[in-house]
Tab-separated table of C-alpha atoms in Angstrom:
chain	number	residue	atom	x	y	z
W	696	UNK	CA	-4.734	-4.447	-57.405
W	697	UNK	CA	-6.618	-7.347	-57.507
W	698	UNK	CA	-7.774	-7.407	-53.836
W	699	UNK	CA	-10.961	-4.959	-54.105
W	700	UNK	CA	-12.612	-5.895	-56.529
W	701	UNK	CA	-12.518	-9.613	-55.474
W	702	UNK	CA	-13.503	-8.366	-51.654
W	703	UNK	CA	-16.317	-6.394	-53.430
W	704	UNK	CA	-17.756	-9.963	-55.568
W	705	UNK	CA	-17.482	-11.598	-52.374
W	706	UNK	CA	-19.552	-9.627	-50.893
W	707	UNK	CA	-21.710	-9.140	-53.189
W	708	UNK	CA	-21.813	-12.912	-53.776
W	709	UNK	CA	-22.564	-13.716	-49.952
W	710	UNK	CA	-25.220	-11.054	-49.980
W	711	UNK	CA	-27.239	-12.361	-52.892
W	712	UNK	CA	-26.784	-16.232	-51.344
W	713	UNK	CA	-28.353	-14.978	-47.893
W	714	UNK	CA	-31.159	-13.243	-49.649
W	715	UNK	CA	-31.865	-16.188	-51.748
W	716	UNK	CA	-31.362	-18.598	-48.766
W	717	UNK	CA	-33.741	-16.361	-46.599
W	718	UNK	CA	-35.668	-13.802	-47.915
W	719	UNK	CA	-37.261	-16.056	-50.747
W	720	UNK	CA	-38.364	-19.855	-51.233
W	721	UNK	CA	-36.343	-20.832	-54.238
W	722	UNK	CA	-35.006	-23.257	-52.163
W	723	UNK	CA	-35.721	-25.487	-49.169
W	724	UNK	CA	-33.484	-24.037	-45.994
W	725	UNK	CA	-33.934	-27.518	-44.293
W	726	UNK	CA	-32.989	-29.488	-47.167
W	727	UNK	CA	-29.950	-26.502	-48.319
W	728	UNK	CA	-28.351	-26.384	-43.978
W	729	UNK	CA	-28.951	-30.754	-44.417
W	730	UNK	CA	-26.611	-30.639	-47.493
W	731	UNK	CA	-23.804	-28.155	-46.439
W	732	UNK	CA	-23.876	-29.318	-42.664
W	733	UNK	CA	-19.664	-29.399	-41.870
W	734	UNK	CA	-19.735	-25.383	-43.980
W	735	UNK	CA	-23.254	-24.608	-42.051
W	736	UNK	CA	-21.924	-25.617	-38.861
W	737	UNK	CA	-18.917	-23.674	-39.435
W	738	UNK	CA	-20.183	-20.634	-40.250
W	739	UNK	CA	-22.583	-20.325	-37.960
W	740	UNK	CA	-19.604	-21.132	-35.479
W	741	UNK	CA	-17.836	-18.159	-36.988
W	742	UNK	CA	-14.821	-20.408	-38.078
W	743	UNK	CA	-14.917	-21.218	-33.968
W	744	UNK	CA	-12.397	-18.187	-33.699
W	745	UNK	CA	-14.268	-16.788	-30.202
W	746	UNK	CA	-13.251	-20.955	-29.276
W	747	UNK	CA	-9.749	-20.546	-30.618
W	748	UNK	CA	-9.690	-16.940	-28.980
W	749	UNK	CA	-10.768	-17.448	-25.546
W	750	UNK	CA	-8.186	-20.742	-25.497
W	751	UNK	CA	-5.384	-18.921	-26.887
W	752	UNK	CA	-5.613	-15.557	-25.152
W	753	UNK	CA	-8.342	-15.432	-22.728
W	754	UNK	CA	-7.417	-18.464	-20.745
W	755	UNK	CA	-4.026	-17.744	-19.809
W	756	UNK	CA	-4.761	-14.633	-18.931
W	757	UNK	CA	-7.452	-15.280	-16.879
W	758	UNK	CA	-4.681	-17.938	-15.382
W	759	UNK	CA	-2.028	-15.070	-15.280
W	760	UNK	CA	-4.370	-12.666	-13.374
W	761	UNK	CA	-5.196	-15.689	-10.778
W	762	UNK	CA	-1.723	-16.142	-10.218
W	763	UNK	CA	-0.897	-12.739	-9.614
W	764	UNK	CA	-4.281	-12.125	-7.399
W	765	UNK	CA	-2.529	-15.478	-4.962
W	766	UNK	CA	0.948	-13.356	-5.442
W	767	UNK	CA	-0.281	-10.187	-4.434
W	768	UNK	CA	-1.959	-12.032	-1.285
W	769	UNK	CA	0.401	-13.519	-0.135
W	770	UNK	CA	3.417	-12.059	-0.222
W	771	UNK	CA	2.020	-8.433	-1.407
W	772	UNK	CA	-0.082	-8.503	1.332
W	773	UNK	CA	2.078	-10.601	3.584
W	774	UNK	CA	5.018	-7.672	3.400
W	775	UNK	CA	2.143	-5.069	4.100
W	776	UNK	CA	0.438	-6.894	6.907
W	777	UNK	CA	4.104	-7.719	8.482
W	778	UNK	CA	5.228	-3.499	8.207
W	779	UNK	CA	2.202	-2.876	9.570
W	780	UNK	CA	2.550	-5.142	12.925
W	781	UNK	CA	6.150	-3.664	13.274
W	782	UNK	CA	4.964	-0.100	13.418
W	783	UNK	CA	2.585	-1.310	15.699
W	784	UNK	CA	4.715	-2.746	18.155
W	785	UNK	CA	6.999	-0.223	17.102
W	786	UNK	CA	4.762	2.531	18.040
W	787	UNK	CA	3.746	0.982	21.244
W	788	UNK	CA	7.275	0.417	22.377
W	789	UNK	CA	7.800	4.422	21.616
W	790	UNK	CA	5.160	5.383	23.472
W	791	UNK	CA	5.774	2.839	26.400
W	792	UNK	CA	9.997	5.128	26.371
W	793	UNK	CA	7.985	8.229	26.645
W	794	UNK	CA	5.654	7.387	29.743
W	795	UNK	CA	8.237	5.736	31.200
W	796	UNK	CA	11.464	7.711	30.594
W	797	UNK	CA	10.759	10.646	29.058
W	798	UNK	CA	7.808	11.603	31.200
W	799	UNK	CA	9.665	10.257	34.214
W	800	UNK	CA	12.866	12.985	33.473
W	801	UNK	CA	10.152	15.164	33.346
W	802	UNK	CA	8.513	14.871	36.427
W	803	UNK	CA	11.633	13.749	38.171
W	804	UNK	CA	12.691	17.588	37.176
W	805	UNK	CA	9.797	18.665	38.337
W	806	UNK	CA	9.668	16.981	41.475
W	807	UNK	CA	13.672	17.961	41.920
W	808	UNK	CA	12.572	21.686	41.442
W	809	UNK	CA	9.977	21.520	43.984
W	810	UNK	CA	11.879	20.152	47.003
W	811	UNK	CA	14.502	22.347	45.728
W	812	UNK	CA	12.067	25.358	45.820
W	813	UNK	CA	11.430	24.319	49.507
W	814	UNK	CA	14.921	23.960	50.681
W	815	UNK	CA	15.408	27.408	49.611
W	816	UNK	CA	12.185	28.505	51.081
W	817	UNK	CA	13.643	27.804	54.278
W	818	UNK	CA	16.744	30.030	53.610
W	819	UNK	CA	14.900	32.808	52.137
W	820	UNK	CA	14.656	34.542	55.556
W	821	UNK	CA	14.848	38.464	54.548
W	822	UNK	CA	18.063	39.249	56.518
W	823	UNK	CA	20.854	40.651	55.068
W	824	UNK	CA	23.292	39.503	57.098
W	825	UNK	CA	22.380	35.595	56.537
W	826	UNK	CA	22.948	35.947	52.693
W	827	UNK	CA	26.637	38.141	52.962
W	828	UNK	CA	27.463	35.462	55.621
W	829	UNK	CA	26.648	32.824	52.639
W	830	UNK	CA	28.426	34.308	50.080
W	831	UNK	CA	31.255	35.020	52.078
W	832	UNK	CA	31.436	31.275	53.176
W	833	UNK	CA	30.963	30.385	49.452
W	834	UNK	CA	33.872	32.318	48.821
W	835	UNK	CA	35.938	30.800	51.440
W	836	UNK	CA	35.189	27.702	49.810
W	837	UNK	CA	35.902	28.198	46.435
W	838	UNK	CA	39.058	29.729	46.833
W	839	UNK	CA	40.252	26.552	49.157
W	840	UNK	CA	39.345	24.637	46.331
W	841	UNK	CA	40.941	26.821	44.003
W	842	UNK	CA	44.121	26.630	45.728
W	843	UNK	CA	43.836	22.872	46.603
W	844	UNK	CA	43.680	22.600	42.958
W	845	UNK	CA	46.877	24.940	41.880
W	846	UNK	CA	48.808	24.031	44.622
Protein backbone atom coordinates (compact mmCIF):
# COMPACT_ATOMS: atom_id res chain seq x y z
CA UNK A 1 0.00 0.00 0.00
CA UNK A 2 0.34 3.44 -0.11
CA UNK A 3 1.03 4.06 3.63
CA UNK A 4 4.99 3.36 3.70
CA UNK A 5 6.23 4.93 1.36
CA UNK A 6 4.35 8.19 2.23
CA UNK A 7 5.47 7.58 6.16
CA UNK A 8 9.01 7.11 4.69
CA UNK A 9 8.83 10.92 2.49
CA UNK A 10 7.56 12.27 5.58
CA UNK A 11 10.17 11.50 7.29
CA UNK A 12 12.50 12.04 5.18
CA UNK A 13 10.91 15.43 4.42
CA UNK A 14 10.88 16.52 8.25
CA UNK A 15 14.45 15.39 8.53
CA UNK A 16 15.88 17.45 5.71
CA UNK A 17 13.57 20.69 7.04
CA UNK A 18 15.24 20.33 10.65
CA UNK A 19 18.67 20.07 9.18
CA UNK A 20 18.12 22.99 7.00
CA UNK A 21 16.32 24.93 9.82
CA UNK A 22 19.26 24.06 12.25
CA UNK A 23 22.25 22.67 11.20
CA UNK A 24 22.87 25.37 8.38
CA UNK A 25 22.14 29.25 7.80
CA UNK A 26 20.16 29.15 4.61
CA UNK A 27 17.69 30.71 6.47
CA UNK A 28 17.04 33.04 9.40
CA UNK A 29 15.46 30.76 12.47
CA UNK A 30 14.11 34.07 14.04
CA UNK A 31 12.62 35.35 11.01
CA UNK A 32 11.40 31.29 9.79
CA UNK A 33 9.67 30.49 14.01
CA UNK A 34 8.23 34.64 13.41
CA UNK A 35 6.48 33.43 10.18
CA UNK A 36 5.05 29.94 11.15
CA UNK A 37 4.26 31.04 14.86
CA UNK A 38 0.43 29.17 15.35
CA UNK A 39 2.51 25.62 13.44
CA UNK A 40 5.82 26.58 15.65
CA UNK A 41 3.91 26.89 18.69
CA UNK A 42 2.19 23.77 18.00
CA UNK A 43 4.77 21.65 17.42
CA UNK A 44 6.84 22.51 19.88
CA UNK A 45 3.63 21.87 22.11
CA UNK A 46 3.56 18.40 20.62
CA UNK A 47 -0.05 19.00 19.21
CA UNK A 48 -0.68 19.80 23.28
CA UNK A 49 -1.54 15.95 23.51
CA UNK A 50 0.46 15.60 27.19
CA UNK A 51 -2.43 18.84 27.85
CA UNK A 52 -5.23 16.85 26.28
CA UNK A 53 -3.76 13.64 28.08
CA UNK A 54 -3.33 14.62 31.55
CA UNK A 55 -7.13 16.35 31.26
CA UNK A 56 -8.66 13.43 29.77
CA UNK A 57 -7.06 10.57 31.67
CA UNK A 58 -4.79 11.74 34.28
CA UNK A 59 -7.17 14.02 36.05
CA UNK A 60 -9.92 11.82 36.78
CA UNK A 61 -7.91 9.41 37.85
CA UNK A 62 -6.00 11.25 40.06
CA UNK A 63 -9.80 12.34 41.23
CA UNK A 64 -10.84 8.57 41.28
CA UNK A 65 -7.83 7.54 43.46
CA UNK A 66 -8.70 10.63 45.96
CA UNK A 67 -12.03 9.43 46.25
CA UNK A 68 -11.25 6.04 46.95
CA UNK A 69 -8.16 7.07 49.43
CA UNK A 70 -11.46 9.26 51.57
CA UNK A 71 -13.52 5.77 50.95
CA UNK A 72 -11.06 3.54 52.19
CA UNK A 73 -10.69 5.98 55.36
CA UNK A 74 -13.56 6.22 56.27
CA UNK A 75 -15.55 3.53 56.04
CA UNK A 76 -12.55 0.95 55.13
CA UNK A 77 -10.95 2.01 58.00
CA UNK A 78 -14.02 2.89 59.99
CA UNK A 79 -15.26 -1.06 59.74
CA UNK A 80 -11.58 -2.04 60.76
CA UNK A 81 -11.15 0.39 63.60
CA UNK A 82 -14.90 -0.55 64.87
CA UNK A 83 -13.93 -4.82 64.71
CA UNK A 84 -11.09 -3.96 66.31
CA UNK A 85 -12.72 -2.08 69.52
CA UNK A 86 -15.25 -5.05 69.69
CA UNK A 87 -12.58 -7.66 70.08
CA UNK A 88 -11.22 -5.47 72.47
CA UNK A 89 -13.98 -5.15 74.70
CA UNK A 90 -14.75 -8.46 73.61
CA UNK A 91 -11.58 -9.86 74.83
CA UNK A 92 -11.67 -7.98 78.02
CA UNK A 93 -15.14 -9.10 78.87
CA UNK A 94 -13.70 -12.90 78.27
CA UNK A 95 -11.09 -12.52 80.35
CA UNK A 96 -13.05 -10.52 83.10
CA UNK A 97 -15.73 -14.50 82.88
CA UNK A 98 -12.55 -16.32 83.44
CA UNK A 99 -11.13 -14.47 86.66
CA UNK A 100 -14.30 -14.18 87.85
CA UNK A 101 -16.19 -17.43 87.11
CA UNK A 102 -14.09 -19.72 85.77
CA UNK A 103 -11.23 -19.19 88.16
CA UNK A 104 -13.74 -18.82 90.96
CA UNK A 105 -15.26 -22.73 90.13
CA UNK A 106 -11.85 -23.41 90.30
CA UNK A 107 -10.79 -22.36 93.47
CA UNK A 108 -14.21 -22.79 94.93
CA UNK A 109 -13.30 -26.69 94.05
CA UNK A 110 -10.35 -26.30 95.46
CA UNK A 111 -11.27 -24.72 98.52
CA UNK A 112 -14.40 -27.43 98.72
CA UNK A 113 -11.68 -30.23 98.50
CA UNK A 114 -9.67 -28.86 101.21
CA UNK A 115 -12.24 -28.50 104.02
CA UNK A 116 -13.44 -31.67 102.67
CA UNK A 117 -9.91 -33.22 103.07
CA UNK A 118 -10.14 -31.97 106.74
CA UNK A 119 -13.49 -33.25 107.65
CA UNK A 120 -12.25 -36.54 106.71
CA UNK A 121 -9.02 -36.01 108.46
CA UNK A 122 -10.90 -36.03 111.51
CA UNK A 123 -12.56 -39.44 110.73
CA UNK A 124 -9.53 -41.07 109.52
CA UNK A 125 -8.81 -42.46 113.03
CA UNK A 126 -7.09 -46.04 112.20
CA UNK A 127 -9.74 -48.20 113.97
CA UNK A 128 -11.44 -50.75 112.39
CA UNK A 129 -14.30 -50.84 114.19
CA UNK A 130 -15.24 -46.95 113.51
CA UNK A 131 -15.25 -47.57 109.66
CA UNK A 132 -17.53 -51.21 109.77
CA UNK A 133 -19.72 -49.19 112.23
CA UNK A 134 -19.96 -46.50 109.19
CA UNK A 135 -20.63 -48.67 106.59
CA UNK A 136 -22.97 -50.58 108.41
CA UNK A 137 -24.95 -47.34 109.31
CA UNK A 138 -24.62 -46.36 105.60
CA UNK A 139 -26.25 -49.43 104.85
CA UNK A 140 -29.00 -49.01 107.24
CA UNK A 141 -29.62 -45.93 105.52
CA UNK A 142 -29.74 -46.73 102.13
CA UNK A 143 -31.86 -49.54 102.38
CA UNK A 144 -34.57 -47.25 104.46
CA UNK A 145 -34.41 -45.16 101.62
CA UNK A 146 -34.62 -47.86 99.29
CA UNK A 147 -37.67 -49.14 100.77
CA UNK A 148 -39.21 -45.67 101.49
CA UNK A 149 -38.89 -45.39 97.85
CA UNK A 150 -40.55 -48.95 96.67
CA UNK A 151 -42.91 -49.01 99.22
Amino acid sequence: GPVLPIALGAAFLGIAAGYVLYGTRLFDRAAFIRAFRPVYTLLKNKYYLDEVYGFLFVRPAVRLAELCGVFDLRVIDGAVNGVAAVTVETSRAAGEFDNVVIDGAVNGVAHGAVVGGRGLRRVHTGQVQGYMAAIFAGAVVSLAALLWVLL
